[in-house]
Coordinates of N, CA and C in Angstrom, one line a residue:
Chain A
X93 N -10.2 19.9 -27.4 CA -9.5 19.5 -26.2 C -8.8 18.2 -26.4
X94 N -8.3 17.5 -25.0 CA -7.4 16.5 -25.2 C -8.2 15.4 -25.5
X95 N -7.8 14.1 -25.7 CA -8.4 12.8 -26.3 C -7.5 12.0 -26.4
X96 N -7.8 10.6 -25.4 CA -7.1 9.6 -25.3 C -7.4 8.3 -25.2
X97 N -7.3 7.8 -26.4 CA -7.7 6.7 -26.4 C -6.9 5.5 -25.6
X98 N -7.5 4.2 -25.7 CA -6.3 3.5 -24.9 C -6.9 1.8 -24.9
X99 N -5.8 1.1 -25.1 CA -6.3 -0.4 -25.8 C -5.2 -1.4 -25.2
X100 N -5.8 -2.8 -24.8 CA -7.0 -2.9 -25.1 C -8.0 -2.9 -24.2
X101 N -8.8 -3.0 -24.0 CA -10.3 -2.8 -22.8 C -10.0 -4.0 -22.2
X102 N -9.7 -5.2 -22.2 CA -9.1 -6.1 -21.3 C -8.0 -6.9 -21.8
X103 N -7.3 -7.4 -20.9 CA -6.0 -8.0 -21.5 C -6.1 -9.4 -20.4
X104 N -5.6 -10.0 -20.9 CA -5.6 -11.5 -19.6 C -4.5 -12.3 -20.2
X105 N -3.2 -12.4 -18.5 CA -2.0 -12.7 -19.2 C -2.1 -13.7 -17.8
X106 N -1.0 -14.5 -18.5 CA -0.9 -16.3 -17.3 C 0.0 -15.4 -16.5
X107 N 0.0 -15.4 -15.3 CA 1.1 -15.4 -14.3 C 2.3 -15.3 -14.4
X108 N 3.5 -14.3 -14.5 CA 4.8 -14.5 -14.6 C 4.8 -13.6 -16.2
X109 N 4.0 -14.3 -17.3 CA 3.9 -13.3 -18.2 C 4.2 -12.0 -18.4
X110 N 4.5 -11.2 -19.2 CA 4.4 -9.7 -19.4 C 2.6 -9.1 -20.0
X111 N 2.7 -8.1 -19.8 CA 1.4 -7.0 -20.0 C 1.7 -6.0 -20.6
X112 N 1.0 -5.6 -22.0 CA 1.7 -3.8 -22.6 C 0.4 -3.5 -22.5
X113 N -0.4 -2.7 -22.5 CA -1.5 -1.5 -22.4 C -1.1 -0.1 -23.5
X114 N -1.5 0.1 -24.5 CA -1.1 1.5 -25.3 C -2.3 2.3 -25.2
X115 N -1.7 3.8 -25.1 CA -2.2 4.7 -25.1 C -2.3 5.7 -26.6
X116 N -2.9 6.3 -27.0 CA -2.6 7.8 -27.9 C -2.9 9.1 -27.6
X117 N -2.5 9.9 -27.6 CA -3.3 11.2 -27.4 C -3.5 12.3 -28.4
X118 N -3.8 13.2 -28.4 CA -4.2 14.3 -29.9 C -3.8 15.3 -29.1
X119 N -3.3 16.0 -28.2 CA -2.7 17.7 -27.8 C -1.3 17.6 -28.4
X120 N -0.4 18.2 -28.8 CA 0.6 17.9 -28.8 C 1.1 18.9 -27.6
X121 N 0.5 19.3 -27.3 CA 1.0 20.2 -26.1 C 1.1 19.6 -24.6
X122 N 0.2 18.5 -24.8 CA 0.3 17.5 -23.4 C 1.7 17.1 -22.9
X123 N 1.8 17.5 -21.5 CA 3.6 17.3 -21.3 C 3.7 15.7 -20.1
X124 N 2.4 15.9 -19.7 CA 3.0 14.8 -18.7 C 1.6 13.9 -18.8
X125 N 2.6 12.5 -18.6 CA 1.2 11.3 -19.0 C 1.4 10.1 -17.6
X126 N 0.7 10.0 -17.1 CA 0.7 8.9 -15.6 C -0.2 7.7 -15.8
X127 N 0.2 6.7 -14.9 CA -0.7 5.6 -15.2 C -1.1 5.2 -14.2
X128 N -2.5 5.0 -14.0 CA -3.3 4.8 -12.8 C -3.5 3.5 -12.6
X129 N -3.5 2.7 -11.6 CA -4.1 1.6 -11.1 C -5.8 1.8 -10.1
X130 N -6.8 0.8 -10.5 CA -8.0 0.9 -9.7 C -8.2 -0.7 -9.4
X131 N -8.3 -0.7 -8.1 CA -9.1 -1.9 -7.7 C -10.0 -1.7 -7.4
X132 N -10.9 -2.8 -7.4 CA -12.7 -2.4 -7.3 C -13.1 -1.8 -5.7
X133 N -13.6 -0.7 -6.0 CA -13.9 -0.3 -4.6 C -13.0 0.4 -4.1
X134 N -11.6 1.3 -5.1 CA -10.5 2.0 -4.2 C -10.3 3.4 -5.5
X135 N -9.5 4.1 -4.5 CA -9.1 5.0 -5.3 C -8.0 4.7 -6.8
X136 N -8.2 5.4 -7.3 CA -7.0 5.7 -8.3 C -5.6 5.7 -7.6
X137 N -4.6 4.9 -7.9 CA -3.7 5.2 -7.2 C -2.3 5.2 -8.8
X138 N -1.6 5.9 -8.5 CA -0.6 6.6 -9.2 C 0.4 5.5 -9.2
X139 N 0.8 5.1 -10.6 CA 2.3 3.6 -9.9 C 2.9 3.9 -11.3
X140 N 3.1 5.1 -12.4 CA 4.2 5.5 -12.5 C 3.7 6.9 -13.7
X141 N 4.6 7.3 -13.5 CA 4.3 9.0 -15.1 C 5.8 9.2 -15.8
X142 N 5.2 10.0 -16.5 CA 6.7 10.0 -17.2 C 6.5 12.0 -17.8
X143 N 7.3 12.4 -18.3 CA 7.4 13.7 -18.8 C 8.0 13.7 -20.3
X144 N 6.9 15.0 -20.9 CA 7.2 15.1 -22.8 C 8.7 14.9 -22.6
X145 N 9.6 15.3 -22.1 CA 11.0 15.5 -22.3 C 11.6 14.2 -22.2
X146 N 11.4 12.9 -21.7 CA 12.2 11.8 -21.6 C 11.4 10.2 -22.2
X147 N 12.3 9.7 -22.9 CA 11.6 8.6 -23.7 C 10.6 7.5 -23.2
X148 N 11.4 7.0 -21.9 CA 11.5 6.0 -21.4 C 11.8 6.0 -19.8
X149 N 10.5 5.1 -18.6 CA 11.4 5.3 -17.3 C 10.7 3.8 -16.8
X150 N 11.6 3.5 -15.8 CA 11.5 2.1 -15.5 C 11.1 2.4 -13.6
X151 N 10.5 1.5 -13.0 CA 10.6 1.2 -11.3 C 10.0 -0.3 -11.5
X152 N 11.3 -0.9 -11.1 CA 11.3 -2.3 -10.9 C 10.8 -2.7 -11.9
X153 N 9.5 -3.7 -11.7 CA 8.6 -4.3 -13.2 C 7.7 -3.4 -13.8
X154 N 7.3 -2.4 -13.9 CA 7.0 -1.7 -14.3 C 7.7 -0.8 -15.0
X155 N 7.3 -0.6 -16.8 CA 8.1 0.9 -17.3 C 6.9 1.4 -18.3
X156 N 7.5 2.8 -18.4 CA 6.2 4.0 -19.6 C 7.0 3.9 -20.6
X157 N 7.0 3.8 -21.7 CA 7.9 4.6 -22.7 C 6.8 5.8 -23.7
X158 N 7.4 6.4 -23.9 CA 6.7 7.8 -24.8 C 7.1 7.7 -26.4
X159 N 6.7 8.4 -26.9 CA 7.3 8.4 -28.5 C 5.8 9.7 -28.6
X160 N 7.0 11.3 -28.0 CA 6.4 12.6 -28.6 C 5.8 12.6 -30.1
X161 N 6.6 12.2 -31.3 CA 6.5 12.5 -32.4 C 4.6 11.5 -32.7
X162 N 4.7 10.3 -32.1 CA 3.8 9.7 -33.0 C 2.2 10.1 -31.9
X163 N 2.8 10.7 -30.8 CA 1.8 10.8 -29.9 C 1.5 9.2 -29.3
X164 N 2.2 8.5 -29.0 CA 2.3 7.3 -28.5 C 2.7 7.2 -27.1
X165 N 2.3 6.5 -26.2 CA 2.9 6.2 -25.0 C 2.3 4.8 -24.3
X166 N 3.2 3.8 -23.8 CA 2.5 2.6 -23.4 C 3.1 1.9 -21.8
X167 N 2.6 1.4 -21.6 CA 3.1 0.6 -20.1 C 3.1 -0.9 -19.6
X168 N 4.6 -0.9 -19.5 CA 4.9 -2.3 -19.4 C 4.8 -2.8 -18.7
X169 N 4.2 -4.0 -17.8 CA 4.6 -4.6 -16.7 C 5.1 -6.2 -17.1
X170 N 6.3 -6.4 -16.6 CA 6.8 -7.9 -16.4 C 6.6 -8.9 -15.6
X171 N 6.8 -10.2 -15.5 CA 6.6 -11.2 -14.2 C 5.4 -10.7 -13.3
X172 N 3.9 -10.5 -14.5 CA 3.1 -10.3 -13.7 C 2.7 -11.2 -12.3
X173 N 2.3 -10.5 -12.0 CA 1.5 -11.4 -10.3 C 0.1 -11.4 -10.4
X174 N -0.4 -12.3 -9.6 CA -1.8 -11.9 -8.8 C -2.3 -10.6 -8.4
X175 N -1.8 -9.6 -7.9 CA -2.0 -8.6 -7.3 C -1.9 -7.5 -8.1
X176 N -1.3 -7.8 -9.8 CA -2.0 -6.9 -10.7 C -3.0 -6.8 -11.4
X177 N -3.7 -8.0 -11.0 CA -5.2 -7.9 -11.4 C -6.2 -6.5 -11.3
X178 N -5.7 -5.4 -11.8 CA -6.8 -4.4 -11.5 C -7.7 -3.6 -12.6
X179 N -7.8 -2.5 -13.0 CA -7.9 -1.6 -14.0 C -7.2 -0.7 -14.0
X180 N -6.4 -0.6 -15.1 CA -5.0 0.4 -15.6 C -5.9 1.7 -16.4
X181 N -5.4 2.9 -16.0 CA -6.1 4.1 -16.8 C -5.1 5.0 -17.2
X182 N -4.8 5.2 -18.4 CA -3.6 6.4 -18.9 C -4.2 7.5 -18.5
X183 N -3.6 8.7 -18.7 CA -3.8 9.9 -18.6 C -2.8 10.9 -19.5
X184 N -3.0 12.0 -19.7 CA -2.4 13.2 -20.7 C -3.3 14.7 -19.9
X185 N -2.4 15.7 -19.6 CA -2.2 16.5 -18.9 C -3.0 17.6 -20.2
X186 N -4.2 18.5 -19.2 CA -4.7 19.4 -20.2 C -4.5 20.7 -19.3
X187 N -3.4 21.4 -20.3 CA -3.3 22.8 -20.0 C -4.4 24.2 -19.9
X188 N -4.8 24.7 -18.9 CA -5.7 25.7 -19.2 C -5.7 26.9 -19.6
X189 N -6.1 27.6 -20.7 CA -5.7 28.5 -21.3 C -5.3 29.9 -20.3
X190 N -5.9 30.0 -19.1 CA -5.5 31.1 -18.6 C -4.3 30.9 -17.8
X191 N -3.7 29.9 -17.7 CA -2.4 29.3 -16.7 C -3.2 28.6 -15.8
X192 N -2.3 28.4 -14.6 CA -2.9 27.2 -13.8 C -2.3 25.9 -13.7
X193 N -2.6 25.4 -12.8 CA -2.0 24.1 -12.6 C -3.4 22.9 -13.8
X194 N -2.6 22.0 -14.4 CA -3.1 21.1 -15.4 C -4.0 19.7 -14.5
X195 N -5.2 19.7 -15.4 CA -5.6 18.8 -15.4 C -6.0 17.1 -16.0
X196 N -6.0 16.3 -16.0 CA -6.0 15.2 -16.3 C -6.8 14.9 -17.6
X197 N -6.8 14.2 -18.8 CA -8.0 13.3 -19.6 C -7.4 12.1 -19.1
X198 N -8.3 11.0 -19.4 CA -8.1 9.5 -18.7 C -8.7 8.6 -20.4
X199 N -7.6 7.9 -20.5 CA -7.9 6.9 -21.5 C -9.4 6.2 -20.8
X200 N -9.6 5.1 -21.3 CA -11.4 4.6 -20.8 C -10.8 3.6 -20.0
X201 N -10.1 2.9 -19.6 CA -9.1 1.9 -19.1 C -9.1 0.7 -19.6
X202 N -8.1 -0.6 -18.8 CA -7.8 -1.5 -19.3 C -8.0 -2.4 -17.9
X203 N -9.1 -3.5 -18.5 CA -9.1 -4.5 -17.3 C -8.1 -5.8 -17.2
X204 N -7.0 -5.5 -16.2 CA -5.9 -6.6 -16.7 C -6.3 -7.7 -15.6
X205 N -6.3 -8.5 -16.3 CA -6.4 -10.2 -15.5 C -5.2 -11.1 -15.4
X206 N -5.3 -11.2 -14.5 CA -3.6 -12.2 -14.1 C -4.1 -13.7 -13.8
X207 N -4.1 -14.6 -15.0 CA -4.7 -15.9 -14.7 C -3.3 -16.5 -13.9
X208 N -3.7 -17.7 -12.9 CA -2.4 -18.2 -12.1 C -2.4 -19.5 -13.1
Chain B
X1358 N 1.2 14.5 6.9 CA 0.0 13.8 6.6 C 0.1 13.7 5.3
X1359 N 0.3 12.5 4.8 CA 0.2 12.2 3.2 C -0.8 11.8 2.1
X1360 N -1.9 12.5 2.7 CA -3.0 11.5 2.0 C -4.1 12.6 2.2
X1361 N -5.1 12.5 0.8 CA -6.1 12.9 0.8 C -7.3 12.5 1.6
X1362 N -7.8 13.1 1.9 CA -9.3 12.6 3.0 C -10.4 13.9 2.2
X1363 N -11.6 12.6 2.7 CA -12.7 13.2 1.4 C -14.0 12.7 2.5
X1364 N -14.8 13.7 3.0 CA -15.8 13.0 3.7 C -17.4 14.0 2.6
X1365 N -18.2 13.0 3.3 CA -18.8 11.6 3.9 C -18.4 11.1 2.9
X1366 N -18.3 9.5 3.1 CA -17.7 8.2 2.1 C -18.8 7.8 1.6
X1367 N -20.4 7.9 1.6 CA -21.4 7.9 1.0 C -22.3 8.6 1.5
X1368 N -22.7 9.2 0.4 CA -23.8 10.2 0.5 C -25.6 9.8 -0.6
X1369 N -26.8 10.2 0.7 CA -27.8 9.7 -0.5 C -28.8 11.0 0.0
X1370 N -29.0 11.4 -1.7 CA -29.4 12.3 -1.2 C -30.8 12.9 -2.4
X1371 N -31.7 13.3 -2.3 CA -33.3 13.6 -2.9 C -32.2 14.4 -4.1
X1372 N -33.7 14.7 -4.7 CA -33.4 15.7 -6.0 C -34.1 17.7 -5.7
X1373 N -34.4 17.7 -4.3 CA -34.6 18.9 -3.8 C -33.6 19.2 -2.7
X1374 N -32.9 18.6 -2.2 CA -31.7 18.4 -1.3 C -30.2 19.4 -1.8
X1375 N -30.2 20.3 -0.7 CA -28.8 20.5 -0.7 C -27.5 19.8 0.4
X1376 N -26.2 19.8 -0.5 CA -25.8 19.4 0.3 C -24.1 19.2 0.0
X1377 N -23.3 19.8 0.7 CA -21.6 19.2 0.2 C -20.6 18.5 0.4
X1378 N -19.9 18.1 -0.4 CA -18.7 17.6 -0.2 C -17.8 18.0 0.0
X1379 N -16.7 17.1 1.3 CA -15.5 17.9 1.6 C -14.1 17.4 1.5
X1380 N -13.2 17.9 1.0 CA -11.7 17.1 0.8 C -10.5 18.2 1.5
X1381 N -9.8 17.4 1.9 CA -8.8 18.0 2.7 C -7.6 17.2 2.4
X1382 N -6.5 18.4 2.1 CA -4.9 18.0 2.4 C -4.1 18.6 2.9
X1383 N -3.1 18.2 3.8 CA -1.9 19.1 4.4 C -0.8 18.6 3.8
X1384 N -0.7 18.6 2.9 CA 0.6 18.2 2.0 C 1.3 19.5 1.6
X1385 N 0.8 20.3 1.8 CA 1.0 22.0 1.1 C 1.2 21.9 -0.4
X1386 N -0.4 21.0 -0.6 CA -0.2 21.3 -2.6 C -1.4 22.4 -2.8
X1387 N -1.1 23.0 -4.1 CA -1.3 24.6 -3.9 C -2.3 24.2 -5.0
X1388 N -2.8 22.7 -5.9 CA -3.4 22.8 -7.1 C -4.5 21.7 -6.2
X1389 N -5.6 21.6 -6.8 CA -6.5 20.7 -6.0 C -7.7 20.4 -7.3
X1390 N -8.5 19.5 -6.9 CA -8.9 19.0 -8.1 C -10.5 18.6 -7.9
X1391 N -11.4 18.4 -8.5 CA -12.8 17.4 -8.7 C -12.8 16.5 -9.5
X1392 N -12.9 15.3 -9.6 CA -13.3 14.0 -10.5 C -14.5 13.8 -10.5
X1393 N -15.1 13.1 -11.4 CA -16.5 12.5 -11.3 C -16.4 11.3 -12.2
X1394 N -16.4 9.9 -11.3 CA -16.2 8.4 -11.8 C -17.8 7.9 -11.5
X1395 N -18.2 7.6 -13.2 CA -19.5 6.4 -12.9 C -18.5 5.5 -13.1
X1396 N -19.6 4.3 -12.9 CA -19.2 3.0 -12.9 C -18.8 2.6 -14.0
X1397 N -17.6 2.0 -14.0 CA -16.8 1.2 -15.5 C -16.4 2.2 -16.4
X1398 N -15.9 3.6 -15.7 CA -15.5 4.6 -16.3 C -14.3 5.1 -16.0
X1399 N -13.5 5.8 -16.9 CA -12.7 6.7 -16.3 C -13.2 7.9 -15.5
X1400 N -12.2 8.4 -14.4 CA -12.7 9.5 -13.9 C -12.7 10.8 -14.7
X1401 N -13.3 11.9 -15.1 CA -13.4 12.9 -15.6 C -13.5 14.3 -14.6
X1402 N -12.4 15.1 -15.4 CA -12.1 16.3 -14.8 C -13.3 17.4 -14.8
X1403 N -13.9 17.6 -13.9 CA -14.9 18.6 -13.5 C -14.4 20.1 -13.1
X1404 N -13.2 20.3 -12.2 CA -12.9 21.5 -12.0 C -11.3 21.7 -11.2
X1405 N -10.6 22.2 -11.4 CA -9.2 22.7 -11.1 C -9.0 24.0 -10.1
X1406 N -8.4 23.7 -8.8 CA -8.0 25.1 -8.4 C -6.8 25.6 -8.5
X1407 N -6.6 26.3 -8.7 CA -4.3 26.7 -8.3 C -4.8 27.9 -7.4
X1408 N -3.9 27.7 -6.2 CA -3.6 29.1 -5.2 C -5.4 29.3 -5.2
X1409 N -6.0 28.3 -4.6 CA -7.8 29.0 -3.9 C -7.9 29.6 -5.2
X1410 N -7.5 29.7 -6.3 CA -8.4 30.2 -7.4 C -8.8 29.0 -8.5
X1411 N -10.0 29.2 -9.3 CA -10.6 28.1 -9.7 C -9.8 28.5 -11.7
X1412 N -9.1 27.7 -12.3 CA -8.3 27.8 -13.5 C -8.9 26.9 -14.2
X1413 N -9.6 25.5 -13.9 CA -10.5 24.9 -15.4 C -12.1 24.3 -14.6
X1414 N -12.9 24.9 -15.2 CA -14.9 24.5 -15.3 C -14.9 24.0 -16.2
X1415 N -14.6 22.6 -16.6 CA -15.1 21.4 -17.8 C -16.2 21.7 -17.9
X1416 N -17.2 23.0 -18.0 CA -18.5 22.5 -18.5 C -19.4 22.0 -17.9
X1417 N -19.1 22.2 -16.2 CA -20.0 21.2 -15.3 C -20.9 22.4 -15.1
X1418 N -22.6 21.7 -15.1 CA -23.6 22.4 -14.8 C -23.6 23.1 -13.5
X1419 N -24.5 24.1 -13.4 CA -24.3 25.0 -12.4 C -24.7 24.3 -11.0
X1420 N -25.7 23.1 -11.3 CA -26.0 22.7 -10.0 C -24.6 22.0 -9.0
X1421 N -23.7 22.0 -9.3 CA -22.3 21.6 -8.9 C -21.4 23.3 -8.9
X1422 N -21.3 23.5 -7.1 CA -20.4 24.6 -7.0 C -19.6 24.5 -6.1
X1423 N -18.1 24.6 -7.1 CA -17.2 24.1 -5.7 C -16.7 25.4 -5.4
X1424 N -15.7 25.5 -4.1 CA -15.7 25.9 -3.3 C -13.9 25.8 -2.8
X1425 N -13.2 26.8 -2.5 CA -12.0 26.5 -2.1 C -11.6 27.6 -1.1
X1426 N -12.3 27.1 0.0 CA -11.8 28.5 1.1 C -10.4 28.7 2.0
X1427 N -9.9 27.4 1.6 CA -7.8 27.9 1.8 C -7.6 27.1 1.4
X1428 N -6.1 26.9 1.5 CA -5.0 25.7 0.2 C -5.2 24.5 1.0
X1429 N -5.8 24.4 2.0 CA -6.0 22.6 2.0 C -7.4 22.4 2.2
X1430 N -8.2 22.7 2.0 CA -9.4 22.5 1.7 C -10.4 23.0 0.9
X1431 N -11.1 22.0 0.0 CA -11.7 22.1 -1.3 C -13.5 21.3 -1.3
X1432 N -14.5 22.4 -1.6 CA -15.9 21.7 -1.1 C -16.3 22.0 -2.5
X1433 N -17.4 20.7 -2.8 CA -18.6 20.6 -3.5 C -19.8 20.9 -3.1
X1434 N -20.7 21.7 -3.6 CA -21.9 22.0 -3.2 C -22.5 22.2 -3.9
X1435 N -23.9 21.0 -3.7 CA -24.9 20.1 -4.6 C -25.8 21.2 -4.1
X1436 N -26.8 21.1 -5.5 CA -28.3 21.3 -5.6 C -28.8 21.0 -6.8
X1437 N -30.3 20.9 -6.2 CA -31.2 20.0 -7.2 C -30.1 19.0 -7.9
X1438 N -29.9 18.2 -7.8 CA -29.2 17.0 -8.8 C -30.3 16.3 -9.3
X1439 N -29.6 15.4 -10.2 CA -30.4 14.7 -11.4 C -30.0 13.3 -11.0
X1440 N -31.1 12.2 -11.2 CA -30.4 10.6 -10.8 C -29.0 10.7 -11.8
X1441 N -28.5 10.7 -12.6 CA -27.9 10.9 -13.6 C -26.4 11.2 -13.0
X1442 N -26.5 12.1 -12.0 CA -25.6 12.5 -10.9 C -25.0 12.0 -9.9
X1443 N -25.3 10.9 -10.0 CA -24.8 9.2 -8.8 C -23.6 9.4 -9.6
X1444 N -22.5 9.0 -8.8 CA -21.2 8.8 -9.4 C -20.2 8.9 -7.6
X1445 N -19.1 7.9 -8.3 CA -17.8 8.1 -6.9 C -17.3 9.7 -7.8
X1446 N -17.4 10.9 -6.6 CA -17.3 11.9 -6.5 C -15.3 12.2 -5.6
X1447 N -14.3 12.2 -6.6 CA -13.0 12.0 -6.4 C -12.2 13.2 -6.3
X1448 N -11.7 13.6 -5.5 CA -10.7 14.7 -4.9 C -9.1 13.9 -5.3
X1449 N -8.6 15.2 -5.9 CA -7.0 14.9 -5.8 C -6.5 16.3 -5.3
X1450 N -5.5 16.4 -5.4 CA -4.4 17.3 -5.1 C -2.9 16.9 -5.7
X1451 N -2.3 18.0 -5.9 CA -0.9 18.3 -6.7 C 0.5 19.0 -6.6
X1452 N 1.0 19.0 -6.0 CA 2.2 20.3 -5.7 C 2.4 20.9 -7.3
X1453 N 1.4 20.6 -8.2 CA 1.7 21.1 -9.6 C 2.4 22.6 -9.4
X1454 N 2.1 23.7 -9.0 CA 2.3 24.9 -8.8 C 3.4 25.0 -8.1
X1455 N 3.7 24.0 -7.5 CA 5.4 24.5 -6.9 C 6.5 23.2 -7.3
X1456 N 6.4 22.4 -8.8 CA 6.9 21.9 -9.5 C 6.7 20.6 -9.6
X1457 N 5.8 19.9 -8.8 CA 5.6 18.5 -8.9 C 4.3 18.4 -10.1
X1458 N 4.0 17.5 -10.6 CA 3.1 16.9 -12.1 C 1.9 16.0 -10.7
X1459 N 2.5 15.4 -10.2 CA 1.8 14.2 -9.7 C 0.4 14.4 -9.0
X1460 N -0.9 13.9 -9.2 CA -2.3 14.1 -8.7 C -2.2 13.0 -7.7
X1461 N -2.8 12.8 -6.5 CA -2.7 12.0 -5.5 C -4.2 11.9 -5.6
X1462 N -5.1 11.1 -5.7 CA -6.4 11.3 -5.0 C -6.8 10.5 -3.9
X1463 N -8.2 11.4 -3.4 CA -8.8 10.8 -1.9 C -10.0 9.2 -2.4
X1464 N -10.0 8.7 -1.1 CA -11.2 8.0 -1.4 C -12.4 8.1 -1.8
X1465 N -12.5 9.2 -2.4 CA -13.9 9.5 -2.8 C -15.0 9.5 -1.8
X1466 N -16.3 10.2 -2.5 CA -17.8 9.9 -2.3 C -18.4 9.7 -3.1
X1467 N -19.2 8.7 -2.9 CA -20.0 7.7 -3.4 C -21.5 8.6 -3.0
X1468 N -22.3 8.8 -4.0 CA -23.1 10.0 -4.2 C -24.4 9.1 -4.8
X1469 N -25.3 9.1 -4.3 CA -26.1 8.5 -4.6 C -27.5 9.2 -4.5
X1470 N -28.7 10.1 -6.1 CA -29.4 10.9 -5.9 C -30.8 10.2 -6.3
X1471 N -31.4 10.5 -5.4 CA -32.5 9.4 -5.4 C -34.1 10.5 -5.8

């Protein structure tokens, strides 16, 4: 099955700074990879994905870029804030052999700290 | 209505106790989902519906039987559980089947087997 690793387990960047988080996965059949935000005590919330077919996608300070061949994919954020202090969780899409709509693996996540 | 809802928001419950969980969407997504998040973990895939039909069982024990009796509503139903079995208990949903990738999930339940 799929497997996704993801590093580093915490990151702590000064305010304004940038943040990368990398991911890897082992399917090569995995087509779509999303990146989760969690704050303590809330849902998973979704704040960007990207598809096997395109390299690179940006919204605002945030961007994914992919690299299919090396099984690589990572997430940028710029001019961090306070309010990205949360836990970041990749994901890679597992196909089920009989068809069906795809299910998720989840890297282990990344606790990002936004010192002011 | 854009949002998943997932009741009760905490549940505590014996180890001879039956009892389930319920998630609901009117988004008209046709794929619907189970998570199971302990603490300081990722959430893990427990079970997949497409169209009220169930397409991936990760291997979850039988005491966990979900349940999908139309396209916006998706139930868990516990028996005998194990302490082991405490975890935020997470519902998403997907228009995966009519072309969207994206999982939205609910607030969860918080599942506590005593």
């Amino acid at each position: 099955g799929e497997n996704v690793e993801q590093h580093p387990s915490t990151l702590s960047v000064q305010e304004g700074d940038s943040a990368v988080i990398k991911c890897t996965y082992s399917d090569s059949a995995s087509n779509y990879f999303p990146w989760y935000k969690q704050e303590l005590g809330k849902r998973p919330q979704l704040i960007i994905d990207i598809r096997s077919n395109v390299g690179e996608k940006k919204d605002q300070r945030i961007a994914v870029t992919l690299n299919k061949t090396a099984k690589h994919f990572s997430l940028h954020i710029t001019e961090t804030q306070p309010e990205d202090s949360a836990v970041y969780f990749c994901a890679a899409s597992i196909h089920p052999r009989g068809g069906g709509a795809d299910g998720l693996t989840f890297g282990k996540g990344t606790h990002l700290i936004i010192q002011p | 209505d854009t949002e998943v809802t997932q009741t009760p928001k905490h549940l505590v419950m014996g180890m001879t106790n039956k009892k389930s969980l319920k998630c609901e969407q009117h988004m008209g997504h046709r794929a619907m989902y189970w998570y199971k998040q302990k603490a300081k973990k990722p959430p893990e895939l427990m079970f997949v519906y497409s169209y009220e039909k169930l397409s991936i069982n990760e291997s979850v024990p039988s005491r966990f039987s979900p349940e999908c009796p139309n396209s916006s509503l998706l139930n868990l139903h516990l028996h005998a559980l194990q302490p082991e079995d405490s975890a935020l208990y997470l519902c998403a949903s997907s228009p995966r089947e009519t072309g969207g990738y994206e999982q939205y999930f609910g607030p969860g339940t918080r599942l506590t087997v005593t």
